[in-house]
Amino acid sequence: MSFKIRWSVLAALITAIGSAGLAAEPIDTAQFEKLHALIKPPESEAFWTTLPWLTSLWEARQQAAAEGKPILLWEMDGHPLGCT
Amino acid sequence: MAGRARAFADARIVKILKTQFVTAACDDWYQRRRQDAEGEFFRRMADQGPRKGAGGSTRQGVYCLTADGAFLAYRPGNVEPEYMLETIEKGLAAWQKLPTERRRPGAVEVGEHGKTDPTYTRDPPEGGLVLRVFTRALDRTTEGYCDSPCDKARGGSSQRDHLWLKEAEWKSLIPSRPVAGQRNAVPTPIARRIFRFHLADSTRGEPNLWASAEVRRAELFAVVECVTAEQVVLRLEGSALLSTDADEQKAGRGYDVALSGIVRYDRQAKKIDRFDVVAVGDHWGEGRYTPGARPGRTPLGVAFDLAPAESTIDRVPPQGAREISAYYRAE
């Protein structure tokens, strides 16, 4: 292996070892608002939240009975309106 | 998850649901276990379908049903638009075959629920604070971060959860005599709850939350930035290493994360009116229900903000609140 290649390998190894124990980079305050907005869902991802969801099946029964309508129940392990 | 965004943005589905159905969403983990009128009603209805919850197993899925408990249609959890449309059309067809007198408004009477099973019902803390929590897979750019182009069906959209703080907890964040420059550790229950229950990769499904011992390194401080007669503004700053092994190089799953935030307290109204936090760092590994992680260590972002006061969907309990005592203890 040439000296140049050996040196490149060694440099990469040192970088890898050096970065292994470092904490995550602090968040740049100038980037804070941008990051916050980036992580949150835009309207196109969150349109489903605008449907009139009830989170109580019993309340859904009462409303459906009063209005003469069937119920659509979305039931998941992990709340479908939350972490699922 | 991306499927729910697509299904419920489909104009055909939205129109039918808004005009012809009452829509409800529930967590099956609670519903299949609760020993009260609602639990009994749900299980009786669900047992008419294919999922009968043998051995206490899940009954999750999309159901069409009547107010008096007749099963109309069912689809196992795939909410891609074409499957959702097929299910609701099938449910509507079954509904319309029922006798007219059974379908008219007021034909069915549903009384009050009565006592709920306290083991399997959750309500936001009285006087407390409810924060929305969003988690998204990110990528790095030369200018910072961007939304990850990872497979949109598995992890490409922002996942949601909630953080609950009791009244005494959020009040404990605000120094009794605030002075600009003061730096205090965020009270342990709040900090530990954030680290253990809200910094998890939920982008592909229900995440594994962090056990107490898996919080390998953690600190979170509140610095008083500004004090006026009207408000106190705090800057939150912190970091954590969460990993399934004490040696993070050996850990199958981990998150090396920095946090930053702004909390604003209105001194006249005596309430917090802004609580924005960002957490970002490298995450790796998969959980039991979150296979398909990107290889290696990749950036994951979590954002917190105040839930709108009157929002029904923001009454959904935190994922971690299934064990509510442990959630609030958050040691």
Short mmCIF file of C-alpha atoms in Angstrom, two decimals:
data_model
loop_
_atom_site.label_atom_id
_atom_site.label_comp_id
_atom_site.label_asym_id
_atom_site.label_seq_id
_atom_site.Cartn_x
_atom_site.Cartn_y
_atom_site.Cartn_z
CA MET A 1 0.00 0.00 0.00
CA SER A 2 1.46 3.40 -0.96
CA PHE A 3 2.33 5.97 1.72
CA LYS A 4 -0.47 8.27 0.45
CA ILE A 5 -3.11 5.56 0.72
CA ARG A 6 -1.90 4.44 4.16
CA TRP A 7 -2.05 8.04 5.38
CA SER A 8 -5.62 8.47 4.00
CA VAL A 9 -6.74 5.30 5.72
CA LEU A 10 -5.12 6.39 8.97
CA ALA A 11 -6.71 9.85 8.76
CA ALA A 12 -10.14 8.31 8.18
CA LEU A 13 -9.66 5.96 11.09
CA ILE A 14 -8.67 8.77 13.42
CA THR A 15 -11.72 10.78 12.35
CA ALA A 16 -14.02 7.84 12.95
CA ILE A 17 -12.61 7.11 16.39
CA GLY A 18 -12.61 10.79 17.29
CA SER A 19 -16.25 11.34 16.36
CA ALA A 20 -17.52 8.19 18.05
CA GLY A 21 -17.70 9.75 21.52
CA LEU A 22 -18.79 13.29 20.60
CA ALA A 23 -22.19 14.60 21.71
CA ALA A 24 -24.66 15.81 19.09
CA GLU A 25 -23.93 19.25 17.71
CA PRO A 26 -25.75 22.02 19.55
CA ILE A 27 -28.61 23.49 17.57
CA ASP A 28 -27.73 26.75 15.85
CA THR A 29 -30.20 29.36 17.16
CA ALA A 30 -30.35 30.87 13.69
CA GLN A 31 -31.67 27.52 12.41
CA PHE A 32 -34.14 26.94 15.23
CA GLU A 33 -37.30 28.35 13.63
CA LYS A 34 -36.51 26.74 10.29
CA LEU A 35 -35.91 23.35 11.87
CA HIS A 36 -39.06 23.59 13.97
CA ALA A 37 -41.14 24.33 10.87
CA LEU A 38 -39.38 21.58 8.86
CA ILE A 39 -40.19 18.85 11.38
CA LYS A 40 -43.83 19.84 11.84
CA PRO A 41 -46.23 18.58 9.17
CA PRO A 42 -47.27 20.97 6.41
CA GLU A 43 -50.98 21.29 5.63
CA SER A 44 -50.75 18.65 2.93
CA GLU A 45 -49.61 16.06 5.49
CA ALA A 46 -52.14 17.08 8.10
CA PHE A 47 -55.37 17.45 6.12
CA TRP A 48 -56.75 14.34 7.84
CA THR A 49 -56.78 16.29 11.10
CA THR A 50 -59.48 18.56 9.70
CA LEU A 51 -62.07 15.76 9.62
CA PRO A 52 -64.42 15.90 12.64
CA TRP A 53 -62.86 12.98 14.54
CA LEU A 54 -64.35 11.94 17.84
CA THR A 55 -62.02 10.14 20.24
CA SER A 56 -64.83 8.53 22.18
CA LEU A 57 -66.70 5.65 20.56
CA TRP A 58 -69.59 6.24 22.95
CA GLU A 59 -69.93 9.87 21.84
CA ALA A 60 -69.78 8.65 18.24
CA ARG A 61 -72.66 6.28 18.98
CA GLN A 62 -74.72 9.10 20.46
CA GLN A 63 -74.07 11.40 17.52
CA ALA A 64 -74.67 8.67 14.95
CA ALA A 65 -77.95 7.70 16.61
CA ALA A 66 -79.11 11.33 16.69
CA GLU A 67 -78.16 11.97 13.07
CA GLY A 68 -79.18 8.65 11.57
CA LYS A 69 -75.70 7.82 10.24
CA PRO A 70 -73.28 4.91 10.39
CA ILE A 71 -69.96 5.21 12.20
CA LEU A 72 -66.52 4.89 10.67
CA LEU A 73 -64.25 3.72 13.47
CA TRP A 74 -60.53 3.87 12.83
CA GLU A 75 -58.98 1.70 15.49
CA MET A 76 -55.26 0.98 15.57
CA ASP A 77 -52.65 -0.21 18.05
CA GLY A 78 -51.14 3.13 18.78
CA HIS A 79 -53.74 5.85 18.43
CA PRO A 80 -54.46 6.54 14.74
CA LEU A 81 -54.54 10.27 15.48
CA GLY A 82 -51.25 9.99 17.36
CA CYS A 83 -48.45 7.50 17.45
CA THR A 84 -49.28 4.58 15.23
CA MET B 1 -48.09 7.73 8.85
CA ALA B 2 -48.14 8.54 5.16
CA GLY B 3 -51.18 6.36 4.41
CA ARG B 4 -53.49 8.38 6.64
CA ALA B 5 -52.33 11.59 5.00
CA ARG B 6 -53.16 10.18 1.55
CA ALA B 7 -56.46 8.51 2.45
CA PHE B 8 -57.90 11.50 4.23
CA ALA B 9 -56.74 13.99 1.66
CA ASP B 10 -58.63 12.09 -1.04
CA ALA B 11 -61.56 14.32 -1.98
CA ARG B 12 -63.93 11.39 -2.59
CA ILE B 13 -63.27 9.91 0.84
CA VAL B 14 -63.45 13.25 2.65
CA LYS B 15 -66.80 14.07 1.02
CA ILE B 16 -68.38 10.75 1.97
CA LEU B 17 -67.06 10.82 5.52
CA LYS B 18 -68.10 14.41 6.18
CA THR B 19 -71.62 13.96 4.86
CA GLN B 20 -72.57 10.35 5.49
CA PHE B 21 -70.62 9.09 8.48
CA VAL B 22 -69.74 9.95 12.04
CA THR B 23 -65.97 9.51 12.32
CA ALA B 24 -64.24 8.17 15.40
CA ALA B 25 -60.67 7.10 16.12
CA CYS B 26 -59.49 5.04 19.09
CA ASP B 27 -56.42 3.20 20.34
CA ASP B 28 -57.12 -0.52 20.29
CA TRP B 29 -54.66 -1.10 23.12
CA TYR B 30 -57.18 0.53 25.46
CA GLN B 31 -60.41 -0.41 23.70
CA ARG B 32 -59.88 -4.17 23.67
CA ARG B 33 -59.00 -4.18 27.36
CA ARG B 34 -61.35 -1.74 29.02
CA GLN B 35 -63.99 -3.30 31.25
CA ASP B 36 -66.85 -0.86 30.90
CA ALA B 37 -69.81 -0.19 28.62
CA GLU B 38 -67.69 1.19 25.77
CA GLY B 39 -65.25 -1.71 25.86
CA GLU B 40 -68.04 -4.26 25.94
CA PHE B 41 -69.83 -2.56 23.08
CA PHE B 42 -66.68 -2.41 20.96
CA ARG B 43 -65.73 -6.05 21.51
CA ARG B 44 -69.27 -7.25 20.82
CA MET B 45 -69.29 -5.33 17.54
CA ALA B 46 -65.73 -6.30 16.51
CA ASP B 47 -66.41 -9.97 17.19
CA GLN B 48 -68.90 -9.91 14.32
CA GLY B 49 -65.93 -9.28 12.02
CA PRO B 50 -62.83 -11.31 11.25
CA ARG B 51 -60.76 -10.09 14.18
CA LYS B 52 -62.09 -11.67 17.29
CA GLY B 53 -59.19 -10.83 19.55
CA ALA B 54 -58.37 -14.41 20.50
CA GLY B 55 -56.11 -14.47 23.54
CA GLY B 56 -56.40 -10.71 23.95
CA SER B 57 -54.84 -10.02 20.56
CA THR B 58 -55.42 -6.89 18.58
CA ARG B 59 -58.72 -6.03 17.00
CA GLN B 60 -57.25 -3.09 15.12
CA GLY B 61 -58.60 -2.02 11.77
CA VAL B 62 -61.12 0.23 10.09
CA TYR B 63 -64.73 -0.60 10.98
CA CYS B 64 -68.06 0.59 9.69
CA LEU B 65 -70.78 0.00 12.25
CA THR B 66 -74.17 1.22 13.42
CA ALA B 67 -74.89 3.12 16.62
CA ASP B 68 -76.57 0.02 18.04
CA GLY B 69 -73.56 -2.18 17.31
CA ALA B 70 -74.21 -3.92 14.00
CA PHE B 71 -71.03 -4.64 12.04
CA LEU B 72 -71.16 -3.29 8.48
CA ALA B 73 -67.64 -3.56 7.01
CA TYR B 74 -64.02 -3.97 7.98
CA ARG B 75 -60.52 -3.47 6.61
CA PRO B 76 -57.31 -4.39 8.46
CA GLY B 77 -55.29 -1.21 9.08
CA ASN B 78 -54.24 -0.40 5.52
CA VAL B 79 -55.62 3.08 4.95
CA GLU B 80 -54.32 3.63 1.44
CA PRO B 81 -57.00 5.61 -0.42
CA GLU B 82 -58.29 2.86 -2.68
CA TYR B 83 -58.75 0.45 0.23
CA MET B 84 -60.34 3.07 2.44
CA LEU B 85 -62.77 4.03 -0.30
CA GLU B 86 -63.69 0.41 -0.92
CA THR B 87 -64.33 -0.14 2.79
CA ILE B 88 -66.53 2.90 3.32
CA GLU B 89 -68.50 2.19 0.15
CA LYS B 90 -69.06 -1.36 1.36
CA GLY B 91 -70.09 -0.07 4.78
CA LEU B 92 -72.46 2.44 3.24
CA ALA B 93 -74.03 -0.22 1.05
CA ALA B 94 -74.61 -2.47 4.07
CA TRP B 95 -76.07 0.50 5.99
CA GLN B 96 -78.47 1.32 3.20
CA LYS B 97 -79.76 -2.26 3.14
CA LEU B 98 -80.96 -1.88 6.73
CA PRO B 99 -84.67 -1.08 7.21
CA THR B 100 -85.43 2.63 6.86
CA GLU B 101 -86.95 2.84 10.32
CA ARG B 102 -83.69 1.62 11.82
CA ARG B 103 -81.67 4.26 9.99
CA ARG B 104 -83.70 7.36 10.68
CA PRO B 105 -82.39 10.01 13.12
CA GLY B 106 -83.43 9.13 16.66
CA ALA B 107 -84.39 5.54 15.83
CA VAL B 108 -81.66 4.26 18.12
CA GLU B 109 -81.28 5.52 21.65
CA VAL B 110 -77.85 5.59 23.21
CA GLY B 111 -77.86 6.46 26.89
CA GLU B 112 -75.09 7.85 29.01
CA HIS B 113 -71.98 5.74 29.33
CA GLY B 114 -71.83 5.42 33.08
CA LYS B 115 -68.67 4.55 34.94
CA THR B 116 -65.54 4.27 32.80
CA ASP B 117 -62.73 1.84 33.52
CA PRO B 118 -60.06 4.06 35.09
CA THR B 119 -57.30 1.58 34.23
CA TYR B 120 -57.88 2.09 30.51
CA THR B 121 -59.07 5.65 30.15
CA ARG B 122 -56.83 8.69 30.06
CA ASP B 123 -57.56 12.40 30.31
CA PRO B 124 -55.15 15.32 30.03
CA PRO B 125 -54.03 16.58 33.45
CA GLU B 126 -56.32 19.20 34.98
CA GLY B 127 -54.68 22.62 34.64
CA GLY B 128 -51.76 20.97 32.91
CA LEU B 129 -50.02 21.60 29.63
CA VAL B 130 -50.51 19.52 26.49
CA LEU B 131 -47.76 19.72 23.90
CA ARG B 132 -47.86 18.28 20.41
CA VAL B 133 -44.80 16.22 19.52
CA PHE B 134 -43.77 15.69 15.89
CA THR B 135 -41.01 13.36 14.73
CA ARG B 136 -39.50 13.34 11.26
CA ALA B 137 -36.64 11.61 9.48
CA LEU B 138 -34.24 14.25 8.16
CA ASP B 139 -31.23 14.46 5.91
CA ARG B 140 -28.28 16.79 6.05
CA THR B 141 -27.61 19.48 3.48
CA THR B 142 -24.84 22.01 3.16
CA GLU B 143 -27.15 24.55 4.84
CA GLY B 144 -28.44 22.33 7.62
CA TYR B 145 -31.24 19.78 7.37
CA CYS B 146 -34.01 18.86 4.98
CA ASP B 147 -36.92 16.42 4.89
CA SER B 148 -35.59 12.97 4.13
CA PRO B 149 -36.39 11.51 0.73
CA CYS B 150 -36.73 8.10 2.38
CA ASP B 151 -39.56 5.89 1.21
CA LYS B 152 -42.67 7.97 1.79
CA ALA B 153 -44.73 4.91 2.64
CA ARG B 154 -42.38 4.03 5.49
CA GLY B 155 -41.08 6.90 7.48
CA GLY B 156 -41.32 9.82 5.11
CA SER B 157 -43.91 11.88 6.98
CA SER B 158 -44.10 13.57 10.34
CA GLN B 159 -45.31 11.32 13.15
CA ARG B 160 -47.38 12.67 16.04
CA ASP B 161 -47.61 12.24 19.77
CA HIS B 162 -48.39 14.36 22.82
CA LEU B 163 -46.48 15.33 25.95
CA TRP B 164 -48.48 15.91 29.13
CA LEU B 165 -47.18 18.12 31.93
CA LYS B 166 -49.09 18.43 35.17
CA GLU B 167 -49.93 21.90 36.45
CA ALA B 168 -47.34 21.81 39.24
CA GLU B 169 -44.72 20.62 36.75
CA TRP B 170 -45.03 23.37 34.17
CA LYS B 171 -45.26 25.96 36.92
CA SER B 172 -42.01 24.64 38.36
CA LEU B 173 -40.25 25.69 35.15
CA ILE B 174 -40.73 29.37 35.93
CA PRO B 175 -38.35 30.74 38.58
CA SER B 176 -40.17 32.45 41.43
CA ARG B 177 -37.76 35.39 41.12
CA PRO B 178 -36.60 35.32 37.51
CA VAL B 179 -33.43 37.20 36.64
CA ALA B 180 -31.97 37.31 33.15
CA GLY B 181 -29.06 34.92 32.90
CA GLN B 182 -30.25 32.50 35.57
CA ARG B 183 -29.54 28.93 34.52
CA ASN B 184 -31.47 26.14 36.20
CA ALA B 185 -31.74 22.46 35.47
CA VAL B 186 -35.17 21.62 34.07
CA PRO B 187 -36.97 19.72 36.84
CA THR B 188 -36.22 16.02 36.65
CA PRO B 189 -39.76 14.69 35.94
CA ILE B 190 -40.08 16.97 32.91
CA ALA B 191 -36.60 16.30 31.57
CA ARG B 192 -36.77 12.53 32.08
CA ARG B 193 -40.23 12.33 30.53
CA ILE B 194 -38.98 14.11 27.42
CA PHE B 195 -35.86 11.93 27.15
CA ARG B 196 -37.51 8.58 27.85
CA PHE B 197 -40.87 8.93 26.16
CA HIS B 198 -40.59 11.57 23.45
CA LEU B 199 -37.22 11.21 21.74
CA ALA B 200 -37.95 7.98 19.90
CA ASP B 201 -38.11 7.03 16.24
CA SER B 202 -41.83 6.72 15.66
CA THR B 203 -41.68 7.46 11.97
CA ARG B 204 -42.48 3.88 10.91
CA GLY B 205 -44.79 2.73 13.69
CA GLU B 206 -45.11 2.42 17.45
CA PRO B 207 -41.64 3.05 18.82
CA ASN B 208 -39.74 1.31 21.58
CA LEU B 209 -39.50 3.90 24.32
CA TRP B 210 -36.34 4.24 26.38
CA ALA B 211 -35.90 2.41 29.63
CA SER B 212 -34.49 4.46 32.48
CA ALA B 213 -31.08 2.79 32.23
CA GLU B 214 -30.91 3.54 28.51
CA VAL B 215 -30.64 7.25 29.20
CA ARG B 216 -26.84 7.14 29.22
CA ARG B 217 -26.18 10.85 29.34
CA ALA B 218 -28.74 13.65 29.66
CA GLU B 219 -28.96 17.27 30.63
CA LEU B 220 -31.57 19.93 30.06
CA PHE B 221 -31.33 23.50 31.31
CA ALA B 222 -33.66 26.49 31.31
CA VAL B 223 -31.87 29.83 30.93
CA VAL B 224 -33.77 33.02 31.70
CA GLU B 225 -33.38 35.08 28.52
CA CYS B 226 -35.63 38.00 29.24
CA VAL B 227 -37.77 39.31 32.10
CA THR B 228 -40.34 42.09 31.76
CA ALA B 229 -43.47 43.04 33.66
CA GLU B 230 -45.45 41.13 31.04
CA GLN B 231 -43.42 38.00 30.43
CA VAL B 232 -40.57 35.71 31.27
CA VAL B 233 -38.79 34.04 28.37
CA LEU B 234 -36.70 30.94 28.91
CA ARG B 235 -34.29 29.29 26.52
CA LEU B 236 -34.03 25.52 26.88
CA GLU B 237 -30.75 23.85 25.98
CA GLY B 238 -29.61 20.32 26.45
CA SER B 239 -28.45 17.04 25.01
CA ALA B 240 -28.79 13.34 25.58
CA LEU B 241 -27.38 10.02 24.55
CA LEU B 242 -30.02 7.30 24.53
CA SER B 243 -28.82 3.83 23.66
CA THR B 244 -29.67 0.21 24.25
CA ASP B 245 -26.11 -0.57 25.33
CA ALA B 246 -23.78 1.33 27.63
CA ASP B 247 -21.23 1.11 24.84
CA GLU B 248 -22.96 3.10 22.14
CA GLN B 249 -20.77 1.51 19.46
CA LYS B 250 -22.33 -1.82 20.36
CA ALA B 251 -25.87 -0.50 20.83
CA GLY B 252 -28.38 -1.82 18.31
CA ARG B 253 -30.50 1.28 18.72
CA GLY B 254 -29.69 4.75 19.88
CA TYR B 255 -30.19 8.50 19.57
CA ASP B 256 -27.49 11.09 20.12
CA VAL B 257 -29.48 14.29 20.31
CA ALA B 258 -29.25 18.00 21.08
CA LEU B 259 -32.23 20.04 22.26
CA SER B 260 -33.10 23.71 22.07
CA GLY B 261 -36.30 25.49 22.96
CA ILE B 262 -38.19 28.66 23.85
CA VAL B 263 -40.71 28.87 26.67
CA ARG B 264 -42.64 32.09 27.20
CA TYR B 265 -44.64 32.75 30.34
CA ASP B 266 -47.35 35.41 30.37
CA ARG B 267 -47.16 36.95 33.84
CA GLN B 268 -50.56 38.67 33.59
CA ALA B 269 -52.47 35.61 32.41
CA LYS B 270 -50.27 33.34 34.53
CA LYS B 271 -49.86 30.82 31.75
CA ILE B 272 -47.29 29.57 29.29
CA ASP B 273 -48.23 30.79 25.83
CA ARG B 274 -45.28 29.47 23.88
CA PHE B 275 -43.41 26.20 24.28
CA ASP B 276 -41.39 25.43 21.18
CA VAL B 277 -38.63 22.83 21.34
CA VAL B 278 -36.47 21.19 18.70
CA ALA B 279 -34.42 18.05 19.19
CA VAL B 280 -32.14 16.84 16.43
CA GLY B 281 -29.33 14.36 16.15
CA ASP B 282 -28.31 10.99 14.77
CA HIS B 283 -30.55 8.00 15.37
CA TRP B 284 -29.85 4.38 14.53
CA GLY B 285 -31.54 1.02 14.80
CA GLU B 286 -35.04 -0.37 14.76
CA GLY B 287 -37.68 -1.17 17.32
CA ARG B 288 -40.09 -4.09 17.48
CA TYR B 289 -42.73 -2.34 15.38
CA THR B 290 -40.43 -0.03 13.44
CA PRO B 291 -38.47 -2.17 11.00
CA GLY B 292 -36.96 -0.71 7.87
CA ALA B 293 -34.76 1.98 9.43
CA ARG B 294 -32.29 3.70 7.14
CA PRO B 295 -28.88 2.05 7.46
CA GLY B 296 -26.29 3.55 9.76
CA ARG B 297 -26.75 6.73 11.77
CA THR B 298 -29.12 9.23 10.21
CA PRO B 299 -30.64 12.48 11.45
CA LEU B 300 -33.96 12.42 13.25
CA GLY B 301 -35.79 15.56 14.33
CA VAL B 302 -38.43 16.05 17.02
CA ALA B 303 -40.42 19.25 17.43
CA PHE B 304 -42.71 20.25 20.31
CA ASP B 305 -45.32 23.00 20.47
CA LEU B 306 -48.44 23.89 22.44
CA ALA B 307 -51.57 22.03 21.39
CA PRO B 308 -54.52 24.28 20.48
CA ALA B 309 -56.78 24.60 23.51
CA GLU B 310 -60.01 23.28 22.03
CA SER B 311 -58.61 20.59 19.79
CA THR B 312 -60.32 17.20 20.14
CA ILE B 313 -57.55 15.27 18.47
CA ASP B 314 -55.02 16.79 20.82
CA ARG B 315 -56.74 15.06 23.74
CA VAL B 316 -55.15 11.80 22.50
CA PRO B 317 -52.93 10.54 25.31
CA PRO B 318 -49.18 10.16 24.90
CA GLN B 319 -48.02 6.82 23.58
CA GLY B 320 -46.08 6.40 26.81
CA ALA B 321 -49.18 6.98 28.94
CA ARG B 322 -50.29 3.36 28.65
CA GLU B 323 -48.35 2.91 31.88
CA ILE B 324 -49.52 6.22 33.28
CA SER B 325 -47.78 5.98 36.65
CA ALA B 326 -44.44 5.27 35.01
CA TYR B 327 -45.06 8.08 32.52
CA TYR B 328 -45.59 10.67 35.22
CA ARG B 329 -42.87 9.26 37.46
CA ALA B 330 -40.40 9.22 34.51
CA GLU B 331 -37.44 8.27 36.66
#
